PDB file of C-alpha atoms and ligand atoms in Angstrom:
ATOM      1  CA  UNK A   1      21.683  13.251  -1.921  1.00  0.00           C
ATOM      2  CA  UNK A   2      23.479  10.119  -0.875  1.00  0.00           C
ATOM      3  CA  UNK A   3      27.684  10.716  -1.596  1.00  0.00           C
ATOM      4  CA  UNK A   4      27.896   7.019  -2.701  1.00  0.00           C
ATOM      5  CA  UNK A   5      24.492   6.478  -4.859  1.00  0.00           C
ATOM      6  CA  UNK A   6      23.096   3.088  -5.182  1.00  0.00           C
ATOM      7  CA  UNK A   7      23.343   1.318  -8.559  1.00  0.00           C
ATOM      8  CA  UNK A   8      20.127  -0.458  -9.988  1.00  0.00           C
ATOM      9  CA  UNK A   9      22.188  -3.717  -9.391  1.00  0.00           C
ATOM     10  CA  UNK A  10      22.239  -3.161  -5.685  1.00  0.00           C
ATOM     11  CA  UNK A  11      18.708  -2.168  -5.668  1.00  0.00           C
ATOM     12  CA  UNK A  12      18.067  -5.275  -7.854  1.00  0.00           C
ATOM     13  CA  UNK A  13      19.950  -7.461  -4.985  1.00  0.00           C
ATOM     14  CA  UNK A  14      18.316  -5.669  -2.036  1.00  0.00           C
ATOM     15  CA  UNK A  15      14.612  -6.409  -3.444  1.00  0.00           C
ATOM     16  CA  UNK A  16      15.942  -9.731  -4.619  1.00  0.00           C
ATOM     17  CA  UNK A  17      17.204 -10.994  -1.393  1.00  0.00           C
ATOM     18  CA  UNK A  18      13.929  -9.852   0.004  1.00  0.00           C
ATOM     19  CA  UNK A  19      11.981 -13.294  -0.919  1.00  0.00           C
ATOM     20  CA  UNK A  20      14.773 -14.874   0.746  1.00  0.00           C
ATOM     21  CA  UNK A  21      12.971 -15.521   4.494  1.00  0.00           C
ATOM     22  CA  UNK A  22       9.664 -17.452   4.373  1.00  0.00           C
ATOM     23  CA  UNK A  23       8.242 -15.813   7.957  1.00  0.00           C
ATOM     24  CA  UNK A  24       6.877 -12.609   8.563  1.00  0.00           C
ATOM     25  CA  UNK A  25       9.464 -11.701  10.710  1.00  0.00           C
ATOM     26  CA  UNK A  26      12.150 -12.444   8.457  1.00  0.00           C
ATOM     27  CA  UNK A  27      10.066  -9.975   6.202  1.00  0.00           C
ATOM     28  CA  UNK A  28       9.870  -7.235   8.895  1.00  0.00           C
ATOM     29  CA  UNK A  29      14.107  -7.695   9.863  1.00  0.00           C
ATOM     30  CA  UNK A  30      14.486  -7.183   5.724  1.00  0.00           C
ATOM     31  CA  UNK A  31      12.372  -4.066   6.392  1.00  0.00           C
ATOM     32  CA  UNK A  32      14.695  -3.083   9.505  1.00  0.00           C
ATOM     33  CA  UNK A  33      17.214  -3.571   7.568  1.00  0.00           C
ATOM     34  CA  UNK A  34      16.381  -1.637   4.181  1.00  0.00           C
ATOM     35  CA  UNK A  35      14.305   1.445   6.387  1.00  0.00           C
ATOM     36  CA  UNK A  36      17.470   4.099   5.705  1.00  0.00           C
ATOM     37  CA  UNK A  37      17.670   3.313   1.926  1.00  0.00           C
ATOM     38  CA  UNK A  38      14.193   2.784   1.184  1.00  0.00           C
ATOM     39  CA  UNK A  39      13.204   6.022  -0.071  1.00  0.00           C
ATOM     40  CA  UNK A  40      16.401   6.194  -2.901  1.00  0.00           C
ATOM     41  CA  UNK A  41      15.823   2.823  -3.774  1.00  0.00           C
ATOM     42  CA  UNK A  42      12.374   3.050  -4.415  1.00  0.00           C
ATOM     43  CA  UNK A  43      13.148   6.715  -6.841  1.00  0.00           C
ATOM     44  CA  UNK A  44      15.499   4.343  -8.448  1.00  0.00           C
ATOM     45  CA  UNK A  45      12.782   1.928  -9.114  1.00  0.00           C
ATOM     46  CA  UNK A  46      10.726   4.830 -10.270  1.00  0.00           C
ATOM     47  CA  UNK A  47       8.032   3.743  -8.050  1.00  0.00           C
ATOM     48  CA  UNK A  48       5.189   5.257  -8.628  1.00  0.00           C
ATOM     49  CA  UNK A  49       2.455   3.829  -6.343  1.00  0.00           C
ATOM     50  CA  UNK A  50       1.795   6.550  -3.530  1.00  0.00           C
ATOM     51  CA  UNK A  51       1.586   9.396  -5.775  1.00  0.00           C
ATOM     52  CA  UNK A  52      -0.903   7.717  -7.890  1.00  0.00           C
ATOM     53  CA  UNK A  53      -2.720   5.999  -5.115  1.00  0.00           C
ATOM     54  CA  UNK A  54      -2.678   9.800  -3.106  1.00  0.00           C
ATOM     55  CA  UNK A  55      -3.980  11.028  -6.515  1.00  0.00           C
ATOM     56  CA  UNK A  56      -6.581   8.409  -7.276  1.00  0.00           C
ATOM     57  CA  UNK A  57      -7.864   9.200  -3.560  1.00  0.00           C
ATOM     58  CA  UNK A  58      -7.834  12.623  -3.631  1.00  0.00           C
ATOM     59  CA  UNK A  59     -10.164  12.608  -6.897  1.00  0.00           C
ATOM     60  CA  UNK A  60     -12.886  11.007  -5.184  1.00  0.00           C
ATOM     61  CA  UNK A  61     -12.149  13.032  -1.714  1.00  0.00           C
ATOM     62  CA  UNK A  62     -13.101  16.630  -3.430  1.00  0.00           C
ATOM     63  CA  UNK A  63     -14.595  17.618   0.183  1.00  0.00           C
ATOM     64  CA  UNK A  64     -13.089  18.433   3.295  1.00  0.00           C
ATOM     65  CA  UNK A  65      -9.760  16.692   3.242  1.00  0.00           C
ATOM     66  CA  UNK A  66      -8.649  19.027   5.665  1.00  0.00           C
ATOM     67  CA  UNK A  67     -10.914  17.152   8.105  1.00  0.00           C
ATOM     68  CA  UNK A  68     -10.710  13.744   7.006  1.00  0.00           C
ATOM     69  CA  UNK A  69      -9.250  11.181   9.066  1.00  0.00           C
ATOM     70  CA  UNK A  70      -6.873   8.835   7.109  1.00  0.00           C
ATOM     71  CA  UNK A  71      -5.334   5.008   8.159  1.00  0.00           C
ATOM     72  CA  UNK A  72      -1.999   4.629   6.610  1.00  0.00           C
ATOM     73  CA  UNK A  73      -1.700   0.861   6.838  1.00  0.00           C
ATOM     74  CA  UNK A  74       1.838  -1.021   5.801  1.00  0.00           C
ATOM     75  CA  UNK A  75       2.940   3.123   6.070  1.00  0.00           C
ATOM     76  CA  UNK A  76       6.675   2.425   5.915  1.00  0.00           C
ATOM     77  CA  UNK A  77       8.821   5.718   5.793  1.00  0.00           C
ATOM     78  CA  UNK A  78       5.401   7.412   4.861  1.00  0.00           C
ATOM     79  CA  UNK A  79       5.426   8.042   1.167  1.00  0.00           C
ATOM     80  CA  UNK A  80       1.640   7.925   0.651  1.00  0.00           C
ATOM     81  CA  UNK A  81       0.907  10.296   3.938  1.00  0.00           C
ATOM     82  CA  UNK A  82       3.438  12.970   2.021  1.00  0.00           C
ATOM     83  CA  UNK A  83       1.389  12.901  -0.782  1.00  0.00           C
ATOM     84  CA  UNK A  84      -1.574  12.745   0.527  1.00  0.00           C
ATOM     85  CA  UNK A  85      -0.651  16.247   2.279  1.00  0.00           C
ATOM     86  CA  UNK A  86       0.478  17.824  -0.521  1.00  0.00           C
ATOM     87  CA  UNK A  87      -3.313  17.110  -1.990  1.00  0.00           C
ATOM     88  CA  UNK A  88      -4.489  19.518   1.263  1.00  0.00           C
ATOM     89  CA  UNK A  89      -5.101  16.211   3.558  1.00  0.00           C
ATOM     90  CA  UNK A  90      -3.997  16.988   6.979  1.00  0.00           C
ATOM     91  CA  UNK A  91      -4.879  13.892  10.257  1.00  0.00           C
ATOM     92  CA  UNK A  92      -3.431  10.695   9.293  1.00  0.00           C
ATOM     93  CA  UNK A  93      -3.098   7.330  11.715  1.00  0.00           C
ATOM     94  CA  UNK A  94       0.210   4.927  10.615  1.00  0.00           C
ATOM     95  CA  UNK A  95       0.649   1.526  11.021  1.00  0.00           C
ATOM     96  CA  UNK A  96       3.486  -0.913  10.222  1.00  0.00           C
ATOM     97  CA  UNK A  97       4.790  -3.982  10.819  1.00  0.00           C
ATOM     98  CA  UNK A  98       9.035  -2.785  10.827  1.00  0.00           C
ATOM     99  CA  UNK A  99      10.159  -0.691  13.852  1.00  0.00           C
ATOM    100  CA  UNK A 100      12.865   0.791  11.057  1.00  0.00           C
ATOM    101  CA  UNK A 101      10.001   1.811   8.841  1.00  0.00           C
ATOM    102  CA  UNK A 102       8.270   3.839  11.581  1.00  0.00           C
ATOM    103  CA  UNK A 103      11.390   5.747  12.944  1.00  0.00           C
ATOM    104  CA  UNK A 104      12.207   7.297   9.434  1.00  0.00           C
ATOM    105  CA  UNK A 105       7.643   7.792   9.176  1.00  0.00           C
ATOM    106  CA  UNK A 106       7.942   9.534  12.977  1.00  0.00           C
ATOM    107  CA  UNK A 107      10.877  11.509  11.605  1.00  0.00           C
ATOM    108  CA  UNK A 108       8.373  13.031   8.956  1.00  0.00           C
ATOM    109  CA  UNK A 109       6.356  14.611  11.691  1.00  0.00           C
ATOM    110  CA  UNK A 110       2.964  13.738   9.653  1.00  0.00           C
ATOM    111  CA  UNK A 111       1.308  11.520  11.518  1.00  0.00           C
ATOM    112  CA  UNK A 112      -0.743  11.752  14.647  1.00  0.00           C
ATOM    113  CA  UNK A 113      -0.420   8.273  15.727  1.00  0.00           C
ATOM    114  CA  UNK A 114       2.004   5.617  14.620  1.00  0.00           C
ATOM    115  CA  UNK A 115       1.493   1.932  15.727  1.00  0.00           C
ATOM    116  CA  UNK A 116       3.818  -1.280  15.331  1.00  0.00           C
ATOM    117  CA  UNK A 117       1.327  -3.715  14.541  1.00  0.00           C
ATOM    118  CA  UNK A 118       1.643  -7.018  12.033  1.00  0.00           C
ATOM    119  CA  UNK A 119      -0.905  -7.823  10.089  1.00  0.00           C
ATOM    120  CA  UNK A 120      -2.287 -11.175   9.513  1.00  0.00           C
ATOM    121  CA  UNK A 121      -5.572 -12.510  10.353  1.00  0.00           C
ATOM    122  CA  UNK A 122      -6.048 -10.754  13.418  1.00  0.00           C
ATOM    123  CA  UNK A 123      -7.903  -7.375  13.868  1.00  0.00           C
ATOM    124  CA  UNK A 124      -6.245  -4.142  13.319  1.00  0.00           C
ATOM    125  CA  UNK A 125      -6.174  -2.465  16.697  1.00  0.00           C
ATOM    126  CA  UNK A 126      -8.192   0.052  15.933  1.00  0.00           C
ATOM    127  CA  UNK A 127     -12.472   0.638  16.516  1.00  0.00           C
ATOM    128  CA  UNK A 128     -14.729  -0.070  13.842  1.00  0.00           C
ATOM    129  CA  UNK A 129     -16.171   2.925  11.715  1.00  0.00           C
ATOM    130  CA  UNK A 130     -13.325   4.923  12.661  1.00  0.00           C
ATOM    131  CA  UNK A 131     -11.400   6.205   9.531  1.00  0.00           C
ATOM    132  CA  UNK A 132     -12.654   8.772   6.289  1.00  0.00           C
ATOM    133  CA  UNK A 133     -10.354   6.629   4.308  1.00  0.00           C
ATOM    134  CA  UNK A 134      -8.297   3.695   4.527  1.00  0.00           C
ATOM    135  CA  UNK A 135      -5.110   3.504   2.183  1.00  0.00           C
ATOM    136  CA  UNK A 136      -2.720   0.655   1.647  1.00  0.00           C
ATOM    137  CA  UNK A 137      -0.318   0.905  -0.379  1.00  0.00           C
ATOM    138  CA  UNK A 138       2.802  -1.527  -1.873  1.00  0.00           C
ATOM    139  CA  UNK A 139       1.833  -4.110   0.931  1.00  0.00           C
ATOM    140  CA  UNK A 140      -1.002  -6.414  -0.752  1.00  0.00           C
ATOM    141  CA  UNK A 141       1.344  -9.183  -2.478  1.00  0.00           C
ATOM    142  CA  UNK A 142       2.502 -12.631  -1.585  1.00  0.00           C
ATOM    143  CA  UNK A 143       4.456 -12.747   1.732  1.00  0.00           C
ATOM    144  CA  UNK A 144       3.792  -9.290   2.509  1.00  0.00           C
ATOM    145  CA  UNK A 145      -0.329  -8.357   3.838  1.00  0.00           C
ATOM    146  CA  UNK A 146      -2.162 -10.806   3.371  1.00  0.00           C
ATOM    147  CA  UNK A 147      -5.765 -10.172   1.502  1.00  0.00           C
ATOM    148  CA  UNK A 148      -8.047 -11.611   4.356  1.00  0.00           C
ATOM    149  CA  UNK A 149      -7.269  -8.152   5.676  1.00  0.00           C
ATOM    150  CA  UNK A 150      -9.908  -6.072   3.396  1.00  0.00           C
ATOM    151  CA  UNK A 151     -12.709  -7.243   5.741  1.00  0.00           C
ATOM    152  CA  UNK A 152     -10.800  -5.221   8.746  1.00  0.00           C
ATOM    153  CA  UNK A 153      -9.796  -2.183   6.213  1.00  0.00           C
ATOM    154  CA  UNK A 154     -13.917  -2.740   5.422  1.00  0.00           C
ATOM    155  CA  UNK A 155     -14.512  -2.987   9.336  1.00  0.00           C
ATOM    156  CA  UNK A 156     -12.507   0.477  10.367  1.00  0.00           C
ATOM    157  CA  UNK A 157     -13.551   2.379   7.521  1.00  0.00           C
ATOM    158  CA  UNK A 158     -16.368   4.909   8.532  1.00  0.00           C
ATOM    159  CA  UNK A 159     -19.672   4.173   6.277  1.00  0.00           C
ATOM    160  CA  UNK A 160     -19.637   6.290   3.516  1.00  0.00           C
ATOM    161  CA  UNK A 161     -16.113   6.422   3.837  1.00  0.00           C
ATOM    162  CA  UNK A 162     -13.276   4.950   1.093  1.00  0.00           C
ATOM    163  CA  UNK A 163     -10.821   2.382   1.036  1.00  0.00           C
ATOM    164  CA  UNK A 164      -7.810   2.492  -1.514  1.00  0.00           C
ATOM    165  CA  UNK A 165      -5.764  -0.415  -1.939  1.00  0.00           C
ATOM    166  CA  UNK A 166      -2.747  -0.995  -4.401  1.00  0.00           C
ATOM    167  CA  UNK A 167      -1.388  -4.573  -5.654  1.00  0.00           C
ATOM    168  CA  UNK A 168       1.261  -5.656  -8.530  1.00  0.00           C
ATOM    169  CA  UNK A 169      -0.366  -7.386 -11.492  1.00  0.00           C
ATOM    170  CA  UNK A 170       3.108  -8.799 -12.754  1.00  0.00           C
ATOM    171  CA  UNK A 171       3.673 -12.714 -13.241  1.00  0.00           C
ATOM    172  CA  UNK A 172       4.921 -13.484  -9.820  1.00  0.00           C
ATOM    173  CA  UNK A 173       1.744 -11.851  -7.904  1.00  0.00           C
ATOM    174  CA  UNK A 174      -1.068 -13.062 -10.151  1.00  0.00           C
ATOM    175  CA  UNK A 175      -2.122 -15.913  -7.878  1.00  0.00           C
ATOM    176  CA  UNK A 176      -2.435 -13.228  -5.195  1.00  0.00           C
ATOM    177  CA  UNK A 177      -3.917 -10.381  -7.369  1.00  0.00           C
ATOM    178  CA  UNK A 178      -6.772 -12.704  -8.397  1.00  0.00           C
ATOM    179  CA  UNK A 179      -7.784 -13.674  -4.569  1.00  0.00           C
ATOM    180  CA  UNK A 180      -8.043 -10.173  -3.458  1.00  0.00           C
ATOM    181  CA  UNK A 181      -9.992  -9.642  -6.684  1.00  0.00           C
ATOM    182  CA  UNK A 182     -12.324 -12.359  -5.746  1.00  0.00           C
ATOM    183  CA  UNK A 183     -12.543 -10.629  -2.306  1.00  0.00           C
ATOM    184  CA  UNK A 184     -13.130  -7.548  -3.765  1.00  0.00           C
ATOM    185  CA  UNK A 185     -15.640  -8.503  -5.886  1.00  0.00           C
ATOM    186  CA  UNK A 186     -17.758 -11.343  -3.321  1.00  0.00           C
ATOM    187  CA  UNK A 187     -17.854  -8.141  -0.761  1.00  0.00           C
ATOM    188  CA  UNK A 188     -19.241  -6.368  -3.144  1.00  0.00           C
ATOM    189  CA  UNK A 189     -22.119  -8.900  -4.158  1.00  0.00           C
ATOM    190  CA  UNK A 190     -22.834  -8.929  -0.397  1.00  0.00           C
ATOM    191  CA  UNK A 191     -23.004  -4.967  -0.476  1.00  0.00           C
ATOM    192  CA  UNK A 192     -20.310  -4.010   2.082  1.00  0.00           C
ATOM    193  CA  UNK A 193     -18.936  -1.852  -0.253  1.00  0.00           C
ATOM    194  CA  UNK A 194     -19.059  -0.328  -3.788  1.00  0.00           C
ATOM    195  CA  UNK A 195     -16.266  -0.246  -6.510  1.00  0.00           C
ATOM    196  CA  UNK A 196     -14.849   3.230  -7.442  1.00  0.00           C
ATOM    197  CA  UNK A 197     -12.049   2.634  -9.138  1.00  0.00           C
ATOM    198  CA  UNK A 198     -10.397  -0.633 -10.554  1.00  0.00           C
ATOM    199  CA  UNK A 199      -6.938   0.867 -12.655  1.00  0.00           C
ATOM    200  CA  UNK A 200      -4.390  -0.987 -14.379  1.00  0.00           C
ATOM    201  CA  UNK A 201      -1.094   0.675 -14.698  1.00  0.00           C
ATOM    202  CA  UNK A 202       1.400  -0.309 -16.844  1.00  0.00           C
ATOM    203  CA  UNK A 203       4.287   1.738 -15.581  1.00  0.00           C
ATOM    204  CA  UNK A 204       3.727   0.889 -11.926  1.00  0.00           C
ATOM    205  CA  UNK A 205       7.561   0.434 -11.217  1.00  0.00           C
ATOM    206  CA  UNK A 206      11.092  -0.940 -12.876  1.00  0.00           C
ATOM    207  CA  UNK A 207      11.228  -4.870 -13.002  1.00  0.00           C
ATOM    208  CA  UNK A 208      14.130  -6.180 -11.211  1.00  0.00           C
ATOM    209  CA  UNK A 209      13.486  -9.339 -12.354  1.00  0.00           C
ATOM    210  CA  UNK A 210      13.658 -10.319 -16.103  1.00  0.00           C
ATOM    211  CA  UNK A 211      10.887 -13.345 -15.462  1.00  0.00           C
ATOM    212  CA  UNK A 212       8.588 -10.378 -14.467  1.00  0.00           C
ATOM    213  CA  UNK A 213       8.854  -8.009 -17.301  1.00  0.00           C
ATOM    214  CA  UNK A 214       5.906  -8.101 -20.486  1.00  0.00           C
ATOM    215  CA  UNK A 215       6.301  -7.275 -23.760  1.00  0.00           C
ATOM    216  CA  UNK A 216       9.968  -6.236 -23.322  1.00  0.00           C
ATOM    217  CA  UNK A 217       8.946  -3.376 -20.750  1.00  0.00           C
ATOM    218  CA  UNK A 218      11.725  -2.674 -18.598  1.00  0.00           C
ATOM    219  CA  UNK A 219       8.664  -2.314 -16.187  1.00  0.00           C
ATOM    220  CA  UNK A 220       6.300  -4.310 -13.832  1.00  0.00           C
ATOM    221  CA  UNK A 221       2.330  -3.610 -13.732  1.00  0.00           C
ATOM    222  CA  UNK A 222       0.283  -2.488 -11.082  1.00  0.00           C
ATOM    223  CA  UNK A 223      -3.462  -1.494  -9.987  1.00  0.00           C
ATOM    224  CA  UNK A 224      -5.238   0.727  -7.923  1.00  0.00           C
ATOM    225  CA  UNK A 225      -8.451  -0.043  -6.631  1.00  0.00           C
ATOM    226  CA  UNK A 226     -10.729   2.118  -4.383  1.00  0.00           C
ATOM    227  CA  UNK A 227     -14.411   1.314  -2.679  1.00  0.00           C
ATOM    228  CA  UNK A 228     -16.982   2.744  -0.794  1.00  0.00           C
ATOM    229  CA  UNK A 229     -18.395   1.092   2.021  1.00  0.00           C
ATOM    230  CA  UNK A 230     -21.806   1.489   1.979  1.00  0.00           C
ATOM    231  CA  UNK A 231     -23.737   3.368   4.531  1.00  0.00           C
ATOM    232  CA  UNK A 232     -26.213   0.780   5.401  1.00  0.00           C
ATOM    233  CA  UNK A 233     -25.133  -2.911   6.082  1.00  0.00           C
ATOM    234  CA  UNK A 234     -29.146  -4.329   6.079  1.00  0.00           C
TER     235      UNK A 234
HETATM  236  C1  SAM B   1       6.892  -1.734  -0.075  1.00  0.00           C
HETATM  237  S1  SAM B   1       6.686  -1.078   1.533  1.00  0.00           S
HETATM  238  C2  SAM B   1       5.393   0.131   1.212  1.00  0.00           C
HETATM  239  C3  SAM B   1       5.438   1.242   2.213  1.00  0.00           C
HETATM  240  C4  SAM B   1       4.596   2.444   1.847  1.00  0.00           C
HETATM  241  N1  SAM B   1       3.178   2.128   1.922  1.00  0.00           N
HETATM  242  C5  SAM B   1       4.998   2.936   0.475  1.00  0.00           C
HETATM  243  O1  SAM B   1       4.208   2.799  -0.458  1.00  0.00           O
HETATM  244  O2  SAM B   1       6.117   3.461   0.365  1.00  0.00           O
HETATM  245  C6  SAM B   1       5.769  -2.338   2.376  1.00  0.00           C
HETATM  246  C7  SAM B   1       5.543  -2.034   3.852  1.00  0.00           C
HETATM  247  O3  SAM B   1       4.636  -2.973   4.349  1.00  0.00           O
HETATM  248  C8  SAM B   1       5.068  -3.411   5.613  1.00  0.00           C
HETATM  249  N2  SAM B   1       4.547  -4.775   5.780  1.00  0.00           N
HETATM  250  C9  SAM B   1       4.626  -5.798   4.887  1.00  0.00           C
HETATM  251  N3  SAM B   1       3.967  -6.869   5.346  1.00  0.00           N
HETATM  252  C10 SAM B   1       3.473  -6.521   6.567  1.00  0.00           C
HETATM  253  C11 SAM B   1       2.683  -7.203   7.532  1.00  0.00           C
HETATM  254  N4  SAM B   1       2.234  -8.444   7.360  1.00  0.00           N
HETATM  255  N5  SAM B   1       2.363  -6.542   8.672  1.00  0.00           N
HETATM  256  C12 SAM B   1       2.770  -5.263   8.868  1.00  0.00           C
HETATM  257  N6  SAM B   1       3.499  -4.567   7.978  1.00  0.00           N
HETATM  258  C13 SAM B   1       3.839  -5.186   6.831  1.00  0.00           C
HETATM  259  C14 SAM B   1       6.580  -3.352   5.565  1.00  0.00           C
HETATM  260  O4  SAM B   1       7.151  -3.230   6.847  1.00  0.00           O
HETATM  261  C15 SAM B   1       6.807  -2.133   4.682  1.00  0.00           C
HETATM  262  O5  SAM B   1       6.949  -0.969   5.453  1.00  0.00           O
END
């Protein structure tokens, strides 16, 4: 443990001051700069997003897991990878956008291969019908990942294989959460994939906002959502 802990108010102003840049490299330096406290802050936040995505995944993965190959994309310090391991997954890929994240992920010693890559509208770096599963995790929101990217998590995914995908469904990211939705859903109707899982969770993590909390929650919303690409694209 930390000898000076951090307060929710400096949590609150870390997370805060992260909508501050408007480029994806001011996004990646806040990353940089937040890597070393990441993990306490997000405990203080109670976030709850790789244990439930790791969870969600490993109840449709009963099989194998110890074979599986698994894409960690937007991996940061590698939260979802530990999870994933403790659920008897073993060979996972990272990538990330923040060379900060990635040290304190390498440090971890779980992952085979860890890549600095940004995403945007390019292609991952990475061959098509590659991966068991595909997780992201915390990254789908506005200014972070943005949704155009399910067609390349679709595109490295092996057929047959899943893809598990996390977003916040508070105030400030419903915009967002309803264009990956439609995404989502108009890949579906063209039968690249097959829906899972769709979960709302009300306790996703604390609000550190006041214009984001419902209902007098002291928390924000969230939802996991996993599909199945299918094994023929005719
Ligand atoms: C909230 S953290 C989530 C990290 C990890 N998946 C977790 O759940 O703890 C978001 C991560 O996404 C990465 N990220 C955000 N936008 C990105 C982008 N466009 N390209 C690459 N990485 C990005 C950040 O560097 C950061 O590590």
């Amino acid at each position: 443990m930390a000898a000076n802990p951090r307060t929710f108010t400096d949590v609150q102003r870390t997370v805060l001051s992260s909508h501050k840049g408007s480029t994806i490299e001011d996004k990646m330096s806040f990353y940089d700069g937040w890597s070393e406290l990441y993990e306490q802050d997000v405990m203080c936040l109670d976030y709850q997003a790789p244990l439930l995505a790791a969870e969600s995944l490993a109840a449709v993965m009963l099989e194998d897991r110890d074979q599986a190959l698994i894409l960690d994309i937007a991996c940061g310090t590698g939260l979802v990878a530990v999870q994933l391991q403790r659920l008897g997954f073993c060979n996972f890929h990272g990538m990330d956008g923040s060379e900060g994240m990635l040290e304190l992920a390498r440090s971890k010693s779980v992952y085979q291969t860890l890549q600095k890559c940004i995403l945007d509208t390019e292609s991952l770096p990475a061959s098509s019908d590659s991966y068991d599963a595909v997780v992201i995790v915390g990254a789908l929101s506005e200014g972070q990942v943005p949704y155009t990217v399910l067609l390349e998590l679709h595109r490295v995914t092996k057929p047959g294989g899943f893809v598990c995908m996390t977003t916040r469904t508070n105030t400030s990211n419903q915009l967002y959460k309803k264009q990956l939705q439609a995404v989502m859903e108009e890949m579906e109707q063209k039968g690249l994939w097959e829906r899972v899982k769709v979960q709302e969770v009300e306790h996703w993590e604390k609000a550190t906002s006041v214009h984001e909390t419902e209902q007098d929650s002291e928390y924000i919303s969230g939802m996991i959502c996993i599909y199945r690409k299918s094994r023929s694209q005719d």
